Amino acid sequence: MKHLAVSVLALILAAPALAAAPQDQVPPRTLTVTGTGIAKAAPDEASFSTGVVSQGPTAGAALAANTKAMNAVIATLKRQGVPDKAIQTSNLSLNPQYQACKPNMACPQKIVGYEVANTVTVTIGLDKAGAALDALVASGANRVDGIGFAIHDEKPLLAEARAEAVKEAIAKAEAYAKSAGVSLGPILSIQEGGVSAPQPINMAMGYRLKAAAVPLEGGEEKLAATVSITWEIK
């Protein structure tokens, strides 16, 4: 009984200390800063849509003419070294063509023919794109749309942008800490805010292109990355 009484007394004395322990844990003061990094490089890849628009007196005739012309276009692309995986059909349409009416005069809608449009989206090395466009027009392509430029392997550029984002976040944090009269402690968390790249330039070159030298200037591509870092401050 004596030992039991001592044990109960010890628990009673320890209870206030145990209850007070969580209250003594003050959350650390923190500083969260966001940094943005931008990396630049010249594009090495071009993409565009190309194809043929054909007309005929009947749907069958228009489709047959278009099929023949598109086969020549695709064969030309392959001769230019474009692999099958870089050629994808993006549009195929068949539409009736109606008799034109004189201005301000009503006339019955009469089908006078049909139009077939077939286009493919092509990805090719930028250094080969100009010559490919010349060859396509010569082989019968009369539609080119959506010229865009990209970097084939973005991983090295993205790694550079991320590193720059972290450097900027650290520089900001050091400046804020110095101004506030505190010091940076350990990093508590790092979160990526995302990456972004410019959208392709959409440039409709339209129908009835003439075979001529096609100069393409890729300019410069930019990749941006953001990161948020939280430090404990002392």
PDB file of C-alpha atoms in Angstrom:
ATOM      1  CA  MET A   1       0.000   0.000   0.000  1.00  0.00           C
ATOM      2  CA  LYS A   2       2.883   2.361   0.819  1.00  0.00           C
ATOM      3  CA  HIS A   3       4.410   1.811  -2.617  1.00  0.00           C
ATOM      4  CA  LEU A   4       1.020   2.355  -4.286  1.00  0.00           C
ATOM      5  CA  ALA A   5       0.533   5.674  -2.491  1.00  0.00           C
ATOM      6  CA  VAL A   6       3.972   6.882  -3.611  1.00  0.00           C
ATOM      7  CA  SER A   7       3.219   5.961  -7.226  1.00  0.00           C
ATOM      8  CA  VAL A   8      -0.139   7.753  -7.192  1.00  0.00           C
ATOM      9  CA  LEU A   9       1.500  10.852  -5.649  1.00  0.00           C
ATOM     10  CA  ALA A  10       4.179  10.819  -8.400  1.00  0.00           C
ATOM     11  CA  LEU A  11       1.531  10.688 -11.108  1.00  0.00           C
ATOM     12  CA  ILE A  12      -0.388  13.562  -9.521  1.00  0.00           C
ATOM     13  CA  LEU A  13       2.760  15.706  -9.382  1.00  0.00           C
ATOM     14  CA  ALA A  14       3.690  14.845 -12.977  1.00  0.00           C
ATOM     15  CA  ALA A  15       0.223  15.564 -14.400  1.00  0.00           C
ATOM     16  CA  PRO A  16       0.562  19.388 -14.519  1.00  0.00           C
ATOM     17  CA  ALA A  17       3.927  19.093 -16.258  1.00  0.00           C
ATOM     18  CA  LEU A  18       2.521  16.690 -18.848  1.00  0.00           C
ATOM     19  CA  ALA A  19      -0.443  18.941 -19.516  1.00  0.00           C
ATOM     20  CA  ALA A  20       1.794  21.973 -19.932  1.00  0.00           C
ATOM     21  CA  ALA A  21       4.220  20.322 -22.372  1.00  0.00           C
ATOM     22  CA  PRO A  22       2.164  20.843 -25.577  1.00  0.00           C
ATOM     23  CA  GLN A  23       1.557  24.479 -24.636  1.00  0.00           C
ATOM     24  CA  ASP A  24       5.310  25.085 -24.530  1.00  0.00           C
ATOM     25  CA  GLN A  25       5.719  24.070 -28.217  1.00  0.00           C
ATOM     26  CA  VAL A  26       5.585  27.417 -29.998  1.00  0.00           C
ATOM     27  CA  PRO A  27       5.372  27.074 -33.808  1.00  0.00           C
ATOM     28  CA  PRO A  28       8.468  28.377 -35.585  1.00  0.00           C
ATOM     29  CA  ARG A  29       8.458  31.719 -37.312  1.00  0.00           C
ATOM     30  CA  THR A  30       8.722  31.286 -41.066  1.00  0.00           C
ATOM     31  CA  LEU A  31       9.451  33.217 -44.231  1.00  0.00           C
ATOM     32  CA  THR A  32       8.073  32.072 -47.591  1.00  0.00           C
ATOM     33  CA  VAL A  33       9.466  33.495 -50.832  1.00  0.00           C
ATOM     34  CA  THR A  34       8.659  32.774 -54.480  1.00  0.00           C
ATOM     35  CA  GLY A  35      11.328  32.862 -57.164  1.00  0.00           C
ATOM     36  CA  THR A  36      11.039  32.800 -60.951  1.00  0.00           C
ATOM     37  CA  GLY A  37      13.694  31.556 -63.334  1.00  0.00           C
ATOM     38  CA  ILE A  38      13.810  32.022 -67.102  1.00  0.00           C
ATOM     39  CA  ALA A  39      16.000  30.100 -69.523  1.00  0.00           C
ATOM     40  CA  LYS A  40      16.348  30.928 -73.220  1.00  0.00           C
ATOM     41  CA  ALA A  41      17.467  28.968 -76.255  1.00  0.00           C
ATOM     42  CA  ALA A  42      17.018  28.971 -80.007  1.00  0.00           C
ATOM     43  CA  PRO A  43      14.314  26.529 -81.194  1.00  0.00           C
ATOM     44  CA  ASP A  44      15.390  23.557 -83.248  1.00  0.00           C
ATOM     45  CA  GLU A  45      12.000  22.236 -84.320  1.00  0.00           C
ATOM     46  CA  ALA A  46       9.109  23.553 -86.433  1.00  0.00           C
ATOM     47  CA  SER A  47       5.544  22.346 -86.718  1.00  0.00           C
ATOM     48  CA  PHE A  48       2.828  23.268 -89.173  1.00  0.00           C
ATOM     49  CA  SER A  49      -0.301  21.951 -90.850  1.00  0.00           C
ATOM     50  CA  THR A  50      -0.232  21.345 -94.573  1.00  0.00           C
ATOM     51  CA  GLY A  51      -2.553  19.758 -97.052  1.00  0.00           C
ATOM     52  CA  VAL A  52      -4.715  20.036-100.118  1.00  0.00           C
ATOM     53  CA  VAL A  53      -8.093  21.580-100.849  1.00  0.00           C
ATOM     54  CA  SER A  54      -9.723  20.068-103.955  1.00  0.00           C
ATOM     55  CA  GLN A  55     -12.959  20.699-105.823  1.00  0.00           C
ATOM     56  CA  GLY A  56     -15.002  18.428-108.068  1.00  0.00           C
ATOM     57  CA  PRO A  57     -18.443  18.208-109.671  1.00  0.00           C
ATOM     58  CA  THR A  58     -19.357  15.292-107.400  1.00  0.00           C
ATOM     59  CA  ALA A  59     -18.314  14.257-103.915  1.00  0.00           C
ATOM     60  CA  GLY A  60     -16.568  11.203-105.317  1.00  0.00           C
ATOM     61  CA  ALA A  61     -14.626  13.202-107.882  1.00  0.00           C
ATOM     62  CA  ALA A  62     -13.524  15.788-105.307  1.00  0.00           C
ATOM     63  CA  LEU A  63     -12.443  13.059-102.882  1.00  0.00           C
ATOM     64  CA  ALA A  64     -10.553  11.127-105.555  1.00  0.00           C
ATOM     65  CA  ALA A  65      -8.670  14.239-106.661  1.00  0.00           C
ATOM     66  CA  ASN A  66      -7.852  15.136-103.075  1.00  0.00           C
ATOM     67  CA  THR A  67      -6.679  11.618-102.240  1.00  0.00           C
ATOM     68  CA  LYS A  68      -4.302  11.579-105.192  1.00  0.00           C
ATOM     69  CA  ALA A  69      -2.875  14.979-104.251  1.00  0.00           C
ATOM     70  CA  MET A  70      -2.522  14.118-100.564  1.00  0.00           C
ATOM     71  CA  ASN A  71      -0.693  10.895-101.364  1.00  0.00           C
ATOM     72  CA  ALA A  72       1.836  13.015-103.269  1.00  0.00           C
ATOM     73  CA  VAL A  73       2.117  15.438-100.333  1.00  0.00           C
ATOM     74  CA  ILE A  74       2.736  12.653 -97.799  1.00  0.00           C
ATOM     75  CA  ALA A  75       5.256  10.982-100.102  1.00  0.00           C
ATOM     76  CA  THR A  76       7.086  14.311-100.355  1.00  0.00           C
ATOM     77  CA  LEU A  77       7.196  14.652 -96.575  1.00  0.00           C
ATOM     78  CA  LYS A  78       8.732  11.205 -96.251  1.00  0.00           C
ATOM     79  CA  ARG A  79      11.322  12.024 -98.907  1.00  0.00           C
ATOM     80  CA  GLN A  80      12.223  15.053 -96.813  1.00  0.00           C
ATOM     81  CA  GLY A  81      13.044  12.692 -93.935  1.00  0.00           C
ATOM     82  CA  VAL A  82       9.891  13.229 -91.852  1.00  0.00           C
ATOM     83  CA  PRO A  83       9.092   9.966 -89.990  1.00  0.00           C
ATOM     84  CA  ASP A  84       5.580   8.501 -89.884  1.00  0.00           C
ATOM     85  CA  LYS A  85       5.170   9.389 -86.196  1.00  0.00           C
ATOM     86  CA  ALA A  86       5.693  13.084 -87.021  1.00  0.00           C
ATOM     87  CA  ILE A  87       2.838  13.155 -89.560  1.00  0.00           C
ATOM     88  CA  GLN A  88      -0.707  13.173 -88.178  1.00  0.00           C
ATOM     89  CA  THR A  89      -4.007  13.845 -89.930  1.00  0.00           C
ATOM     90  CA  SER A  90      -5.536  16.924 -88.322  1.00  0.00           C
ATOM     91  CA  ASN A  91      -8.529  17.632 -90.557  1.00  0.00           C
ATOM     92  CA  LEU A  92     -10.610  15.937 -93.246  1.00  0.00           C
ATOM     93  CA  SER A  93     -13.778  17.604 -94.495  1.00  0.00           C
ATOM     94  CA  LEU A  94     -16.222  17.294 -97.397  1.00  0.00           C
ATOM     95  CA  ASN A  95     -18.575  20.206 -98.085  1.00  0.00           C
ATOM     96  CA  PRO A  96     -21.030  20.991-100.871  1.00  0.00           C
ATOM     97  CA  GLN A  97     -20.504  24.142-102.918  1.00  0.00           C
ATOM     98  CA  TYR A  98     -23.596  26.152-103.769  1.00  0.00           C
ATOM     99  CA  GLN A  99     -24.481  28.321-106.732  1.00  0.00           C
ATOM    100  CA  ALA A 100     -23.496  31.918-106.152  1.00  0.00           C
ATOM    101  CA  CYS A 101     -26.340  34.402-106.004  1.00  0.00           C
ATOM    102  CA  LYS A 102     -26.221  37.923-107.328  1.00  0.00           C
ATOM    103  CA  PRO A 103     -26.166  40.640-104.645  1.00  0.00           C
ATOM    104  CA  ASN A 104     -29.599  41.468-103.210  1.00  0.00           C
ATOM    105  CA  MET A 105     -31.253  38.754-105.268  1.00  0.00           C
ATOM    106  CA  ALA A 106     -32.825  35.562-103.965  1.00  0.00           C
ATOM    107  CA  CYS A 107     -31.992  32.333-105.706  1.00  0.00           C
ATOM    108  CA  PRO A 108     -32.482  28.651-104.897  1.00  0.00           C
ATOM    109  CA  GLN A 109     -29.638  26.841-103.136  1.00  0.00           C
ATOM    110  CA  LYS A 110     -28.246  24.653-105.854  1.00  0.00           C
ATOM    111  CA  ILE A 111     -25.247  22.396-105.324  1.00  0.00           C
ATOM    112  CA  VAL A 112     -22.744  22.952-108.099  1.00  0.00           C
ATOM    113  CA  GLY A 113     -19.882  20.889-106.752  1.00  0.00           C
ATOM    114  CA  TYR A 114     -18.020  19.665-103.695  1.00  0.00           C
ATOM    115  CA  GLU A 115     -14.879  20.661-101.846  1.00  0.00           C
ATOM    116  CA  VAL A 116     -12.616  18.302 -99.923  1.00  0.00           C
ATOM    117  CA  ALA A 117      -9.938  19.530 -97.487  1.00  0.00           C
ATOM    118  CA  ASN A 118      -7.360  17.199 -96.003  1.00  0.00           C
ATOM    119  CA  THR A 119      -4.530  18.432 -93.784  1.00  0.00           C
ATOM    120  CA  VAL A 120      -1.810  16.841 -91.723  1.00  0.00           C
ATOM    121  CA  THR A 121       0.214  18.270 -88.850  1.00  0.00           C
ATOM    122  CA  VAL A 122       3.948  17.917 -89.393  1.00  0.00           C
ATOM    123  CA  THR A 123       6.886  18.212 -86.988  1.00  0.00           C
ATOM    124  CA  ILE A 124      10.297  18.650 -88.558  1.00  0.00           C
ATOM    125  CA  GLY A 125      13.744  20.001 -87.744  1.00  0.00           C
ATOM    126  CA  LEU A 126      13.842  23.771 -88.170  1.00  0.00           C
ATOM    127  CA  ASP A 127      16.843  23.496 -90.485  1.00  0.00           C
ATOM    128  CA  LYS A 128      14.781  21.347 -92.881  1.00  0.00           C
ATOM    129  CA  ALA A 129      11.443  23.157 -92.654  1.00  0.00           C
ATOM    130  CA  GLY A 130      12.010  25.737 -95.407  1.00  0.00           C
ATOM    131  CA  ALA A 131      13.083  23.170 -97.978  1.00  0.00           C
ATOM    132  CA  ALA A 132      10.193  20.897 -96.962  1.00  0.00           C
ATOM    133  CA  LEU A 133       7.665  23.703 -97.536  1.00  0.00           C
ATOM    134  CA  ASP A 134       9.129  24.385-100.990  1.00  0.00           C
ATOM    135  CA  ALA A 135       8.877  20.702-101.882  1.00  0.00           C
ATOM    136  CA  LEU A 136       5.334  20.434-100.521  1.00  0.00           C
ATOM    137  CA  VAL A 137       4.033  23.302-102.639  1.00  0.00           C
ATOM    138  CA  ALA A 138       5.757  21.853-105.699  1.00  0.00           C
ATOM    139  CA  SER A 139       4.056  18.507-105.053  1.00  0.00           C
ATOM    140  CA  GLY A 140       0.559  19.992-104.881  1.00  0.00           C
ATOM    141  CA  ALA A 141       0.027  21.275-101.320  1.00  0.00           C
ATOM    142  CA  ASN A 142      -2.048  24.455-101.394  1.00  0.00           C
ATOM    143  CA  ARG A 143      -2.684  24.947 -97.693  1.00  0.00           C
ATOM    144  CA  VAL A 144      -0.246  25.719 -94.872  1.00  0.00           C
ATOM    145  CA  ASP A 145      -1.356  26.877 -91.413  1.00  0.00           C
ATOM    146  CA  GLY A 146      -0.168  27.248 -87.845  1.00  0.00           C
ATOM    147  CA  ILE A 147       3.577  27.673 -88.081  1.00  0.00           C
ATOM    148  CA  GLY A 148       5.080  27.121 -84.639  1.00  0.00           C
ATOM    149  CA  PHE A 149       8.545  26.653 -83.160  1.00  0.00           C
ATOM    150  CA  ALA A 150       9.729  24.533 -80.256  1.00  0.00           C
ATOM    151  CA  ILE A 151      12.758  22.977 -78.588  1.00  0.00           C
ATOM    152  CA  HIS A 152      12.844  19.224 -79.078  1.00  0.00           C
ATOM    153  CA  ASP A 153      14.488  18.391 -75.739  1.00  0.00           C
ATOM    154  CA  GLU A 154      13.368  20.900 -73.120  1.00  0.00           C
ATOM    155  CA  LYS A 155      14.806  19.060 -70.108  1.00  0.00           C
ATOM    156  CA  PRO A 156      18.190  20.876 -69.950  1.00  0.00           C
ATOM    157  CA  LEU A 157      16.477  24.243 -70.428  1.00  0.00           C
ATOM    158  CA  LEU A 158      13.900  23.422 -67.774  1.00  0.00           C
ATOM    159  CA  ALA A 159      16.624  22.399 -65.317  1.00  0.00           C
ATOM    160  CA  GLU A 160      18.331  25.745 -65.935  1.00  0.00           C
ATOM    161  CA  ALA A 161      15.078  27.641 -65.336  1.00  0.00           C
ATOM    162  CA  ARG A 162      14.450  25.769 -62.079  1.00  0.00           C
ATOM    163  CA  ALA A 163      17.969  26.481 -60.843  1.00  0.00           C
ATOM    164  CA  GLU A 164      17.512  30.172 -61.617  1.00  0.00           C
ATOM    165  CA  ALA A 165      14.180  30.167 -59.768  1.00  0.00           C
ATOM    166  CA  VAL A 166      15.827  28.749 -56.638  1.00  0.00           C
ATOM    167  CA  LYS A 167      18.666  31.311 -56.851  1.00  0.00           C
ATOM    168  CA  GLU A 168      16.185  34.148 -57.093  1.00  0.00           C
ATOM    169  CA  ALA A 169      14.161  32.832 -54.137  1.00  0.00           C
ATOM    170  CA  ILE A 170      17.307  32.560 -51.988  1.00  0.00           C
ATOM    171  CA  ALA A 171      18.412  36.086 -52.927  1.00  0.00           C
ATOM    172  CA  LYS A 172      14.986  37.472 -52.054  1.00  0.00           C
ATOM    173  CA  ALA A 173      14.869  35.615 -48.751  1.00  0.00           C
ATOM    174  CA  GLU A 174      18.317  36.867 -47.743  1.00  0.00           C
ATOM    175  CA  ALA A 175      17.333  40.454 -48.597  1.00  0.00           C
ATOM    176  CA  TYR A 176      14.068  40.238 -46.655  1.00  0.00           C
ATOM    177  CA  ALA A 177      15.739  38.630 -43.658  1.00  0.00           C
ATOM    178  CA  LYS A 178      18.453  41.296 -43.572  1.00  0.00           C
ATOM    179  CA  SER A 179      15.897  44.103 -43.812  1.00  0.00           C
ATOM    180  CA  ALA A 180      13.778  42.559 -41.053  1.00  0.00           C
ATOM    181  CA  GLY A 181      16.731  41.957 -38.758  1.00  0.00           C
ATOM    182  CA  VAL A 182      16.349  38.190 -38.652  1.00  0.00           C
ATOM    183  CA  SER A 183      18.445  35.289 -39.853  1.00  0.00           C
ATOM    184  CA  LEU A 184      17.464  32.378 -42.057  1.00  0.00           C
ATOM    185  CA  GLY A 185      17.252  28.970 -40.465  1.00  0.00           C
ATOM    186  CA  PRO A 186      16.783  25.606 -42.178  1.00  0.00           C
ATOM    187  CA  ILE A 187      14.532  25.233 -45.222  1.00  0.00           C
ATOM    188  CA  LEU A 188      11.186  23.740 -44.213  1.00  0.00           C
ATOM    189  CA  SER A 189       9.629  23.178 -47.626  1.00  0.00           C
ATOM    190  CA  ILE A 190      10.188  23.649 -51.367  1.00  0.00           C
ATOM    191  CA  GLN A 191       7.255  23.667 -53.761  1.00  0.00           C
ATOM    192  CA  GLU A 192       7.334  24.075 -57.528  1.00  0.00           C
ATOM    193  CA  GLY A 193       4.785  26.555 -58.794  1.00  0.00           C
ATOM    194  CA  GLY A 194       4.865  25.265 -62.357  1.00  0.00           C
ATOM    195  CA  VAL A 195       6.591  25.851 -65.658  1.00  0.00           C
ATOM    196  CA  SER A 196       5.448  27.717 -68.725  1.00  0.00           C
ATOM    197  CA  ALA A 197       6.476  28.051 -72.330  1.00  0.00           C
ATOM    198  CA  PRO A 198       5.237  30.398 -75.054  1.00  0.00           C
ATOM    199  CA  GLN A 199       2.431  29.170 -77.277  1.00  0.00           C
ATOM    200  CA  PRO A 200       3.184  28.376 -80.923  1.00  0.00           C
ATOM    201  CA  ILE A 201       2.785  31.218 -83.390  1.00  0.00           C
ATOM    202  CA  ASN A 202      -0.301  30.558 -85.517  1.00  0.00           C
ATOM    203  CA  MET A 203       0.272  31.950 -88.980  1.00  0.00           C
ATOM    204  CA  ALA A 204      -2.287  31.113 -91.654  1.00  0.00           C
ATOM    205  CA  MET A 205      -0.515  31.168 -95.001  1.00  0.00           C
ATOM    206  CA  GLY A 206      -3.725  30.364 -96.888  1.00  0.00           C
ATOM    207  CA  TYR A 207      -4.556  28.851-100.236  1.00  0.00           C
ATOM    208  CA  ARG A 208      -2.723  28.838-103.530  1.00  0.00           C
ATOM    209  CA  LEU A 209       0.813  29.143-102.276  1.00  0.00           C
ATOM    210  CA  LYS A 210       3.494  29.697-104.878  1.00  0.00           C
ATOM    211  CA  ALA A 211       6.633  27.627-104.794  1.00  0.00           C
ATOM    212  CA  ALA A 212       9.386  29.938-103.598  1.00  0.00           C
ATOM    213  CA  ALA A 213      12.132  30.081-101.043  1.00  0.00           C
ATOM    214  CA  VAL A 214      10.499  30.070 -97.607  1.00  0.00           C
ATOM    215  CA  PRO A 215      12.687  31.798 -94.995  1.00  0.00           C
ATOM    216  CA  LEU A 216      11.819  30.762 -91.456  1.00  0.00           C
ATOM    217  CA  GLU A 217      13.256  32.570 -88.453  1.00  0.00           C
ATOM    218  CA  GLY A 218      12.765  30.707 -85.193  1.00  0.00           C
ATOM    219  CA  GLY A 219      13.836  33.552 -82.920  1.00  0.00           C
ATOM    220  CA  GLU A 220      14.229  32.530 -79.293  1.00  0.00           C
ATOM    221  CA  GLU A 221      12.181  30.301 -77.022  1.00  0.00           C
ATOM    222  CA  LYS A 222      11.794  30.927 -73.292  1.00  0.00           C
ATOM    223  CA  LEU A 223      10.932  28.535 -70.483  1.00  0.00           C
ATOM    224  CA  ALA A 224       9.898  29.905 -67.089  1.00  0.00           C
ATOM    225  CA  ALA A 225       9.759  28.045 -63.766  1.00  0.00           C
ATOM    226  CA  THR A 226       8.558  29.213 -60.357  1.00  0.00           C
ATOM    227  CA  VAL A 227       9.352  27.843 -56.926  1.00  0.00           C
ATOM    228  CA  SER A 228       8.196  28.690 -53.391  1.00  0.00           C
ATOM    229  CA  ILE A 229      10.598  28.067 -50.508  1.00  0.00           C
ATOM    230  CA  THR A 230       9.811  28.355 -46.804  1.00  0.00           C
ATOM    231  CA  TRP A 231      12.553  29.001 -44.231  1.00  0.00           C
ATOM    232  CA  GLU A 232      12.489  28.992 -40.480  1.00  0.00           C
ATOM    233  CA  ILE A 233      13.672  32.396 -39.264  1.00  0.00           C
ATOM    234  CA  LYS A 234      15.501  33.174 -36.027  1.00  0.00           C
TER     235      LYS A 234
END
